[in-house]
Phi, psi and omega in degrees: 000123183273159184236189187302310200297309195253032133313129195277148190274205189258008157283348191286336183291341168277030164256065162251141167321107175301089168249140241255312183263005173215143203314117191292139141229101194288144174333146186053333166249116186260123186276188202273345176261012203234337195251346158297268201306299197275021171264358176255359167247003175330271175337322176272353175272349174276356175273153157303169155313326161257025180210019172255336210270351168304315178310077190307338171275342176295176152285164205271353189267328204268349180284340163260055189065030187060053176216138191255177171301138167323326210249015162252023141218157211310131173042055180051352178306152202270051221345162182279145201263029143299354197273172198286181145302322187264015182278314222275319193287347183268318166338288191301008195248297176261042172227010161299113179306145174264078186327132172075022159281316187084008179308327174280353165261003194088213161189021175215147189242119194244321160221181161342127164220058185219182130318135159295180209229152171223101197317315173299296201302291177346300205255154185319176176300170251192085173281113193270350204268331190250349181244018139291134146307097166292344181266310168266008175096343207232114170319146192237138197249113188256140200221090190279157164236153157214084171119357194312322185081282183272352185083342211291325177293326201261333167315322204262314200280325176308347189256337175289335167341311188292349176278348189263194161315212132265131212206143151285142175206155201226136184231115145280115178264121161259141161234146159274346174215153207248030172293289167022265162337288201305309182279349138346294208289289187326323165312268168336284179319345199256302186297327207268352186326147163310077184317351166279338181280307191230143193265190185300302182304293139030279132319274176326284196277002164278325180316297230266335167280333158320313193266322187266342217222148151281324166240150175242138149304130188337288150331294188302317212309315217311297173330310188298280183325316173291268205325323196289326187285332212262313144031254178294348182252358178248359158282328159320347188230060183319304173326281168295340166293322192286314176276324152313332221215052164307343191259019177242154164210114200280353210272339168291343189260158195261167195299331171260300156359290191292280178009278162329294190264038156284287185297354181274344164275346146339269192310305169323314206265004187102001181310326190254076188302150166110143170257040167287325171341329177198069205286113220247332182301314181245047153259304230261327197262328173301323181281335174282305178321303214299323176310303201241027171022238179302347179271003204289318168300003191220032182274339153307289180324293190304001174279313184333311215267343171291297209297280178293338177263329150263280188336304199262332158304008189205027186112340209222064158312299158300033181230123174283159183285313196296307178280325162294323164282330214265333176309313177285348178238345163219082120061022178279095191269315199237114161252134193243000184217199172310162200258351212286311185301355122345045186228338193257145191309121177283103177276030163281335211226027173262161190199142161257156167225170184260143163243210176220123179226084161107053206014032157241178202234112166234155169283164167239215142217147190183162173286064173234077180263176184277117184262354194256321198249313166105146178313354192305270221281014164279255030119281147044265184259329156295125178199143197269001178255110220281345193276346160347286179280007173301170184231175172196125167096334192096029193220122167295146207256010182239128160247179207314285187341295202308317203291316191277301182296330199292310178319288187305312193304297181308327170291316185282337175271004237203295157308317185272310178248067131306150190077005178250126179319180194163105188323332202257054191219114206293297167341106208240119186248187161255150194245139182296143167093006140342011200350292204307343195110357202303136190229139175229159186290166175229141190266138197331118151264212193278354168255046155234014160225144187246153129229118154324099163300085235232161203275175184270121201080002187280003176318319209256008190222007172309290206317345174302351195248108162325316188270022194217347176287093188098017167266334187272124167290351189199133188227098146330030215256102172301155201287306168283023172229042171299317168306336155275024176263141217189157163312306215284341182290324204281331179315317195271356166237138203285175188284134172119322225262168212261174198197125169227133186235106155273148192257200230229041212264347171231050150287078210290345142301328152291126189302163188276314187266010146274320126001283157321309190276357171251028143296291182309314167309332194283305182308308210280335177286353189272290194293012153263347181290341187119344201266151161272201128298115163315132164274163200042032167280171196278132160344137155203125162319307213289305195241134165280144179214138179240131149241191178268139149315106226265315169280333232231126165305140171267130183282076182258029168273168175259050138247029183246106158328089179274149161342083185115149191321155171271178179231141160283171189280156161228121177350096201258346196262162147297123174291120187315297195290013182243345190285358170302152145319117175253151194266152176074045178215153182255098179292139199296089201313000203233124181281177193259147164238123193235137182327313183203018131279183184225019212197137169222153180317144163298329140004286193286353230281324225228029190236122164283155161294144180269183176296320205273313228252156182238010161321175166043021014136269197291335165292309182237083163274333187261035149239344181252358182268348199265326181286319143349322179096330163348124154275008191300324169272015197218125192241000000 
């Protein structure tokens, strides 16, 4: 039994076996992370094996008997078994994913990491005496999102239309950056397309390399560059948008806003030819080194070990291995044709930030999306047709792509006939090749849902506005913005009206009792918001659901004390002097929040926030906060 005494010195840790699959370290030189990582696994190599599993401070693989997970070494494979016992636990220490950085998501959010939604069920009933359109006659369904992203809730509820009444709806979209805002628009357009110019199939696999993918086939990019141009040339022009474009509306955002997002279908539309312009392959792979350091050669396993261990442990079976690496090593989620037709850069999923270079503030543009969990599970996991999801062998017999083109085609097929008579519909029009006048009902076209852009940071400033207090039936909040959920938010949904919080459940960096404690934070901030638990809903991982207090006053002053540790604030305004257009740059609608600076290295540009680090601050606050020194998880 080795002791304190008898400890081997720290050369002995450079006698590894040279194997293809295990970690090099050369004579004489110990580098500086090797020489951290072992002085922090120093207690455990001096322990015996059996005075490990003891250690109340360890990991739960090594308290069980010093045996690590498969997926921290390459393709599962075992060390070799010369190596000493105590070689083998500092391996398993420092080739572990680092669960609860949250370093794999970024700090800009491109899509969903939740199932859609169907916005009518979510909201309460449908009161005709207090929610009539005095102008058309028809209840009108009012909707905050906060972080929705992807578009994917308002898709679902709009193609479902026919199970409900008739109803009108108004979507107020809130975002933190207004890249967002852009592939909103760029969404819609594309679904809402002229079926005669582009069919169903068409469509459906141009969304999903848009929305999903990294590289575009050559015809999509095109598509993308025309949408982008005729964009850019109608936000600037309310008048021709409102007539092109009646289901959008722009008129909330402020004027260096639209600026921005003029200029980000610029950028879309080709102002910088070439893709060195965005070189996106190698965005992608800078952002995967920096993500698994030293695991980088060992990425496979580690997908094996996300995919299965988390993924599927948590609902999302149906994401094939195959397709979840090919993601994970080039950010391709639906290849729907060869993979070769794959190469020019998606400027879609590009973003900026400010750095600091040279003591100045420039912007830059890069890739800092999500690398961990992936586009599956908007679309996915789900599905209303059962056999979809059947197995054969305990093996689904579908996989997520497949469940996802299927999913979208049918949203889309849903969407194309708006406007076509349709029996179940009050509206009454004439149907052609009539002689007699026969008139039928006609079902919502696109001017019977509007979405509202609302400016960026503006949660905590709605309830100011007379036309937003008490307005809304349905309140919408993505797990990464849960920090704005606040009194002064809650001010702004009528009594009765409903709260859906998506939780963290395929956040595949995070841990099972961070998951929990951050379920508990959401309730206790909904109930300072004023909100309850529904009663008799249904269980769900995926959503927390809330109602508004039917008694209960909504509490909008900012001296009312909520419940429970506070969170800190993060930075909501634009700095005046940064928000100008630079030229031939898409400048960055979003500041950076930085630990103890105001400014990061230029360096740093193509670097995701670290574990350590409080970037991306306003996207993900309760993953980094907790590393922080945060209370968020400890209530």
């Amino acid at each position: 039994m080795t002791t304190a005494s008898t400890r081997p010195p720290l050369a002995s840790l450079e006698v590894v076996p040279q194997r293809s699959h295990w970690p090099k370290v050369r004579s004489g030189r110990v580098s500086l992370t090797f020489i951290g990582l072992f002085i922090e696994v120093l207690p455990v190599c001096i322990l015996p094996l059996a005075d490990c599993r003891k250690e109340p401070g360890l990991p739960a693989q090594l308290r069980s008997g010093g045996r690590a997970p498969r997926s921290t070494y390459q393709g599962g494979r075992r060390p070799p078994p010369g190596i000493p016992e105590r070689i083998k636990v500092f391996v398993c220490v420092t080739m572990t994913t680092p669960a609860g950085s949250g370093a794999g998501f970024g700090s800009v959010s491109w899509w969903g990491l939740s199932p859609a939604l169907d916005l009518q069920a979510e909201s309460p009933p449908v009161d005709p005496d207090l929610q009539a359109d005095t102008e058309h006659g028809t209840p009108q369904l009012d909707v905050l999102l906060l972080g929705s992203v992807d578009g994917r809730h308002l898709l679902r509820t709009l193609a479902r239309v026919e199970l409900w009444s008739p109803r009108r709806f108004r979507f107020y979209v809130l975002e933190n950056n207004l890249e967002a805002v852009a592939r909103h628009m760029l969404i819609f357009s594309l679904a809402l397309e002229d079926p005669e110019k582009m069919g169903l199939q068409e469509r459906s696999e141009a969304f999903l390399e848009v929305w999903g993918n990294t590289l575009l086939r050559p015809p999509v990019a095109a598509f993308v560059r025309a949408q982008a141009d005729r964009l850019a040339h109608l936000v600037p022009e309310p008048d021709s948008l409102a007539e092109q474009l009646p289901w959008i509306s722009l008129g909330a955002l402020k004027f260096r806003e639209r600026d921005v997002l003029e200029a980000v279908f610029r950028f879309w539309a080709g102002g910088e030819k070439g893709p060195e312009a965005f070189p996106m392959s190698r965005l992608w792979d800078s952002r995967l080194r920096h993500y698994l350091g030293s695991r980088y050669d060992a990425r496979r396993g580690v997908s094996d070990w996300d995919l299965h261990m988390k993924l599927h442990d948590r609902g999302a079976r149906v994401i094939h291995i195959r397709e979840f690496r090919r993601w994970r090593d080039t950010g391709v989620a639906f290849e729907l044709r060869d993979s070769s037709a794959y190469h020019v850069p998606n400027r879609t999923l590009a973003s900026g930030r400010l750095l600091s270079h040279r003591g100045e503030r420039v912007a830059a543009r890069g890739y800092w999306g999500d690398i961990a969990t992936g586009p599956f599970v908007a679309f996915g996991i789900e599905a209303d047709d059962e056999n979809l999801l059947r197995t054969s062998n305990g093996q689904p017999i579908k996989t997520a792509g497949e469940i996802t083109l299927h999913n979208v085609t049918e949203l889309f097929r849903a969407l194309t006939a708006w406007g076509r008579p349709r029996a179940s519909q009050g509206d009454l029009v004439e149907v052609p090749g009539e002689e007699d006048g026969t008139r039928e009902p006609a079902a919502p076209g696109p001017a019977s849902f509007t979405i509202c852009f609302l400016p960026l940071h503006s949660s905590q400033t709605l309830h100011h506005k007379t036309c937003y207090k008490g307005q809304f039936q349905l309140l919408y909040v993505a797990c990464g913005m849960a920090h704005l959920l606040s009194p002064e938010l809650g001010a702004c949904v009528a009594p009765g009206g409903h709260l859906i919080v998506e939780l963290a459940r395929y956040l595949v960096d995070l841990r099972q009792e961070q998951l929990q404690a951050f379920t508990a934070r959401v309730r206790e901030l909904a109930q300072a918001a004023g909100f309850a638990p529904q009663p008799g809903a249904r269980p769900s991982e995926t959503f927390a659901r809330f109602y508004k207090c039917q008694d209960s006053a909504p509490v909008c002053t900012d001296s009312v004390a909520e419940p429970g540790p506070p969170i800190p604030e993060a930075r909501d305004s634009l700095s005046e002097d940064l928000t100008q257009p630079l030229q031939g740059r898409t400048p960055p609608p979003v500041p950076l929040q930085l630990p103890s600076e105001s400014q990061v290295s230029f360096s740093e540009a193509s670097a995701p926030p670290t574990g350590n680090s409080k970037r991306g601050l306003e996207i993900w606050p309760w993953v980094y906060r907790p590393l922080c020194g945060s209370q968020l998880f400890h209530s």
